[in-house]
PDB file of C-alpha atoms in Angstrom:
ATOM      1  CA  UNK A  11      -0.420  -0.148   0.088  1.00 64.00           C
ATOM      2  CA  UNK A  12       1.266   3.617  -0.721  1.00 83.00           C
ATOM      3  CA  UNK A  13      -0.497   5.155   1.895  1.00 93.00           C
ATOM      4  CA  UNK A  14       0.510   5.306   5.763  1.00 92.00           C
ATOM      5  CA  UNK A  15      -2.070   7.013   8.268  1.00 93.00           C
ATOM      6  CA  UNK A  16      -1.521   7.376  12.067  1.00 91.00           C
ATOM      7  CA  UNK A  17      -1.611   9.934  14.823  1.00 92.00           C
ATOM      8  CA  UNK A  18       1.876  10.490  16.833  1.00 93.00           C
ATOM      9  CA  UNK A  19       1.884  10.723  20.781  1.00 93.00           C
ATOM     10  CA  UNK A  20       1.612  13.863  21.737  1.00 93.00           C
ATOM     11  CA  UNK A  21      -1.862  14.863  19.694  1.00 93.00           C
ATOM     12  CA  UNK A  22      -4.886  14.781  20.447  1.00 92.00           C
ATOM     13  CA  UNK A  23      -6.299  11.385  20.718  1.00 90.00           C
ATOM     14  CA  UNK A  24      -8.857   9.940  19.853  1.00 87.00           C
ATOM     15  CA  UNK A  25     -10.125  11.699  17.007  1.00 89.00           C
ATOM     16  CA  UNK A  26     -12.022  10.174  13.876  1.00 93.00           C
ATOM     17  CA  UNK A  27      -9.158  10.927  11.543  1.00 93.00           C
ATOM     18  CA  UNK A  28      -5.689  10.034  11.623  1.00 92.00           C
ATOM     19  CA  UNK A  29      -3.482  13.516  11.829  1.00 94.00           C
ATOM     20  CA  UNK A  30      -0.948  11.967   9.746  1.00 94.00           C
ATOM     21  CA  UNK A  31      -0.578  10.272   6.012  1.00 92.00           C
ATOM     22  CA  UNK A  32       2.478   9.595   4.257  1.00 93.00           C
ATOM     23  CA  UNK A  33       2.019   8.217   0.643  1.00 91.00           C
ATOM     24  CA  UNK A  34       5.357   7.089  -0.791  1.00 91.00           C
ATOM     25  CA  UNK A  35       4.099   6.487  -4.419  1.00 87.00           C
ATOM     26  CA  UNK A  36       4.109   8.143  -7.745  1.00 90.00           C
ATOM     27  CA  UNK A  37       0.731   8.783  -8.952  1.00 93.00           C
ATOM     28  CA  UNK A  38      -1.709  11.377  -7.394  1.00 94.00           C
ATOM     29  CA  UNK A  39      -5.262  11.979  -7.326  1.00 97.00           C
ATOM     30  CA  UNK A  40      -6.648  14.773  -7.033  1.00 97.00           C
ATOM     31  CA  UNK A  41     -10.611  14.953  -6.923  1.00 97.00           C
ATOM     32  CA  UNK A  42     -12.528  18.713  -6.748  1.00 97.00           C
ATOM     33  CA  UNK A  43     -15.334  19.380  -4.222  1.00 97.00           C
ATOM     34  CA  UNK A  44     -17.970  16.753  -4.755  1.00 98.00           C
ATOM     35  CA  UNK A  45     -21.517  17.611  -3.450  1.00 98.00           C
ATOM     36  CA  UNK A  46     -24.917  16.129  -2.791  1.00 98.00           C
ATOM     37  CA  UNK A  47     -26.080  15.766  -6.532  1.00 97.00           C
ATOM     38  CA  UNK A  48     -26.598  13.049  -8.543  1.00 97.00           C
ATOM     39  CA  UNK A  49     -24.626  12.895 -12.202  1.00 96.00           C
ATOM     40  CA  UNK A  50     -27.932  14.163 -14.176  1.00 96.00           C
ATOM     41  CA  UNK A  51     -27.525  17.416 -11.172  1.00 95.00           C
ATOM     42  CA  UNK A  52     -30.390  16.349  -9.277  1.00 96.00           C
ATOM     43  CA  UNK A  53     -29.779  17.787  -5.595  1.00 97.00           C
ATOM     44  CA  UNK A  54     -30.147  14.839  -3.204  1.00 97.00           C
ATOM     45  CA  UNK A  55     -31.054  15.437   0.441  1.00 98.00           C
ATOM     46  CA  UNK A  56     -32.114  19.226   0.473  1.00 97.00           C
ATOM     47  CA  UNK A  57     -31.546  21.054   3.653  1.00 97.00           C
ATOM     48  CA  UNK A  58     -30.155  17.660   5.275  1.00 98.00           C
ATOM     49  CA  UNK A  59     -26.740  17.574   6.465  1.00 98.00           C
ATOM     50  CA  UNK A  60     -26.215  14.277   6.765  1.00 98.00           C
ATOM     51  CA  UNK A  61     -28.087  13.040   3.429  1.00 98.00           C
ATOM     52  CA  UNK A  62     -26.023  15.518   1.779  1.00 98.00           C
ATOM     53  CA  UNK A  63     -22.316  14.492   3.727  1.00 98.00           C
ATOM     54  CA  UNK A  64     -23.503  10.847   2.690  1.00 98.00           C
ATOM     55  CA  UNK A  65     -24.085  11.481  -1.131  1.00 98.00           C
ATOM     56  CA  UNK A  66     -21.109  14.144  -1.779  1.00 98.00           C
ATOM     57  CA  UNK A  67     -18.751  11.386   0.257  1.00 98.00           C
ATOM     58  CA  UNK A  68     -20.485   8.772  -2.488  1.00 98.00           C
ATOM     59  CA  UNK A  69     -19.269  11.353  -5.806  1.00 97.00           C
ATOM     60  CA  UNK A  70     -15.933  11.706  -3.765  1.00 98.00           C
ATOM     61  CA  UNK A  71     -15.871   7.474  -3.959  1.00 98.00           C
ATOM     62  CA  UNK A  72     -16.847   7.746  -7.658  1.00 98.00           C
ATOM     63  CA  UNK A  73     -14.157  10.518  -8.358  1.00 97.00           C
ATOM     64  CA  UNK A  74     -11.293   8.684  -6.894  1.00 97.00           C
ATOM     65  CA  UNK A  75     -12.898   5.176  -8.574  1.00 97.00           C
ATOM     66  CA  UNK A  76     -12.288   6.986 -11.958  1.00 97.00           C
ATOM     67  CA  UNK A  77      -8.410   8.200 -11.064  1.00 96.00           C
ATOM     68  CA  UNK A  78      -8.008   4.289  -9.889  1.00 96.00           C
ATOM     69  CA  UNK A  79      -8.113   4.421  -6.617  1.00 96.00           C
ATOM     70  CA  UNK A  80     -10.608   4.062  -2.881  1.00 97.00           C
ATOM     71  CA  UNK A  81      -9.967   5.881   0.278  1.00 98.00           C
ATOM     72  CA  UNK A  82      -7.760   3.506   1.063  1.00 96.00           C
ATOM     73  CA  UNK A  83      -5.604   5.691  -0.998  1.00 96.00           C
ATOM     74  CA  UNK A  84      -6.210   9.118   0.415  1.00 97.00           C
ATOM     75  CA  UNK A  85      -3.837  11.287   2.376  1.00 97.00           C
ATOM     76  CA  UNK A  86      -6.332  14.068   3.096  1.00 97.00           C
ATOM     77  CA  UNK A  87      -9.962  14.821   2.777  1.00 98.00           C
ATOM     78  CA  UNK A  88     -11.374  18.640   3.089  1.00 98.00           C
ATOM     79  CA  UNK A  89     -14.423  19.264   4.235  1.00 98.00           C
ATOM     80  CA  UNK A  90     -16.477  22.555   3.524  1.00 98.00           C
ATOM     81  CA  UNK A  91     -19.772  23.299   5.728  1.00 98.00           C
ATOM     82  CA  UNK A  92     -22.259  26.309   5.030  1.00 98.00           C
ATOM     83  CA  UNK A  93     -22.533  27.889   8.548  1.00 96.00           C
ATOM     84  CA  UNK A  94     -21.133  25.814  10.629  1.00 96.00           C
ATOM     85  CA  UNK A  95     -21.658  25.306  13.800  1.00 96.00           C
ATOM     86  CA  UNK A  96     -20.280  23.251  16.751  1.00 96.00           C
ATOM     87  CA  UNK A  97     -23.873  21.539  17.145  1.00 97.00           C
ATOM     88  CA  UNK A  98     -23.656  20.334  13.858  1.00 98.00           C
ATOM     89  CA  UNK A  99     -21.354  17.922  14.353  1.00 97.00           C
ATOM     90  CA  UNK A 100     -23.945  15.116  15.010  1.00 98.00           C
ATOM     91  CA  UNK A 101     -25.635  15.750  12.086  1.00 98.00           C
ATOM     92  CA  UNK A 102     -22.090  15.734   9.829  1.00 98.00           C
ATOM     93  CA  UNK A 103     -20.965  12.693  11.690  1.00 97.00           C
ATOM     94  CA  UNK A 104     -24.165  10.449  11.193  1.00 98.00           C
ATOM     95  CA  UNK A 105     -23.734  11.170   7.373  1.00 98.00           C
ATOM     96  CA  UNK A 106     -20.056  10.338   7.189  1.00 98.00           C
ATOM     97  CA  UNK A 107     -21.133   6.783   9.645  1.00 97.00           C
ATOM     98  CA  UNK A 108     -23.522   5.838   7.173  1.00 98.00           C
ATOM     99  CA  UNK A 109     -21.589   5.705   4.285  1.00 98.00           C
ATOM    100  CA  UNK A 110     -18.541   4.551   5.809  1.00 98.00           C
ATOM    101  CA  UNK A 111     -18.998   0.814   5.308  1.00 98.00           C
ATOM    102  CA  UNK A 112     -20.273   0.968   1.495  1.00 98.00           C
ATOM    103  CA  UNK A 113     -17.629   3.463   0.316  1.00 98.00           C
ATOM    104  CA  UNK A 114     -14.708   1.855   1.909  1.00 98.00           C
ATOM    105  CA  UNK A 115     -13.964   4.865   4.267  1.00 98.00           C
ATOM    106  CA  UNK A 116     -11.523   3.279   6.779  1.00 96.00           C
ATOM    107  CA  UNK A 117     -12.271   4.273  10.561  1.00 92.00           C
ATOM    108  CA  UNK A 118     -10.214   6.437  11.428  1.00 95.00           C
ATOM    109  CA  UNK A 119     -10.243   8.811   8.630  1.00 96.00           C
ATOM    110  CA  UNK A 120      -7.341   9.617   6.215  1.00 97.00           C
ATOM    111  CA  UNK A 121      -6.159  13.403   7.858  1.00 97.00           C
ATOM    112  CA  UNK A 122      -9.127  15.634   7.229  1.00 97.00           C
ATOM    113  CA  UNK A 123      -9.808  19.231   7.758  1.00 97.00           C
ATOM    114  CA  UNK A 124     -13.375  20.636   8.040  1.00 97.00           C
ATOM    115  CA  UNK A 125     -13.797  24.418   7.213  1.00 98.00           C
ATOM    116  CA  UNK A 126     -16.822  26.270   7.982  1.00 97.00           C
ATOM    117  CA  UNK A 127     -17.479  28.828   4.833  1.00 97.00           C
ATOM    118  CA  UNK A 128     -20.377  31.280   4.799  1.00 96.00           C
ATOM    119  CA  UNK A 129     -21.448  30.123   1.560  1.00 93.00           C
ATOM    120  CA  UNK A 130     -21.297  27.871  -1.090  1.00 95.00           C
ATOM    121  CA  UNK A 131     -21.833  27.822  -5.012  1.00 86.00           C
ATOM    122  CA  UNK A 132     -25.381  27.370  -5.006  1.00 91.00           C
ATOM    123  CA  UNK A 133     -27.870  28.179  -1.928  1.00 93.00           C
ATOM    124  CA  UNK A 134     -29.147  24.379  -1.469  1.00 95.00           C
ATOM    125  CA  UNK A 135     -25.287  23.336  -1.396  1.00 97.00           C
ATOM    126  CA  UNK A 136     -24.353  22.570   3.046  1.00 98.00           C
ATOM    127  CA  UNK A 137     -21.611  20.710   2.120  1.00 98.00           C
ATOM    128  CA  UNK A 138     -18.296  20.001   0.067  1.00 98.00           C
ATOM    129  CA  UNK A 139     -15.403  17.738  -0.454  1.00 98.00           C
ATOM    130  CA  UNK A 140     -12.107  17.358  -1.723  1.00 98.00           C
ATOM    131  CA  UNK A 141      -9.692  14.475  -1.935  1.00 98.00           C
ATOM    132  CA  UNK A 142      -6.186  13.577  -2.391  1.00 97.00           C
ATOM    133  CA  UNK A 143      -4.963   9.976  -2.996  1.00 97.00           C
ATOM    134  CA  UNK A 144      -1.515   8.731  -3.833  1.00 96.00           C
ATOM    135  CA  UNK A 145      -0.510   5.313  -5.725  1.00 94.00           C
ATOM    136  CA  UNK A 146       2.123   3.633  -6.414  1.00 88.00           C
TER     137      UNK A 146
END
């Protein structure tokens, strides 16, 4: 495997993601921000953060597969969530947990950042997810 993930002593434990990923491959796969839409553009889970996180992760898995990668190859995930507030963490994590097994998302997840933003490109989009993977 080209990716090793770990959380060194001295960093906050436990968290739902690893703090560090080391990629040793030569092929990088970058998946642009994925949102909660079907291939034809139909919105999925309007107004439902958990549902949108789940669909955006499914779309991220599809993007990774298109580049020959899986979540096992991911060294970085970035989540952008509109109008973020700490009380949204439960719905956010429910969305992740609801599809983790289906899409092969490891637990703990690869290194991840959750960034609160005021607005994404359309008013109904609550979350956008980017992924970076490294392959042998």
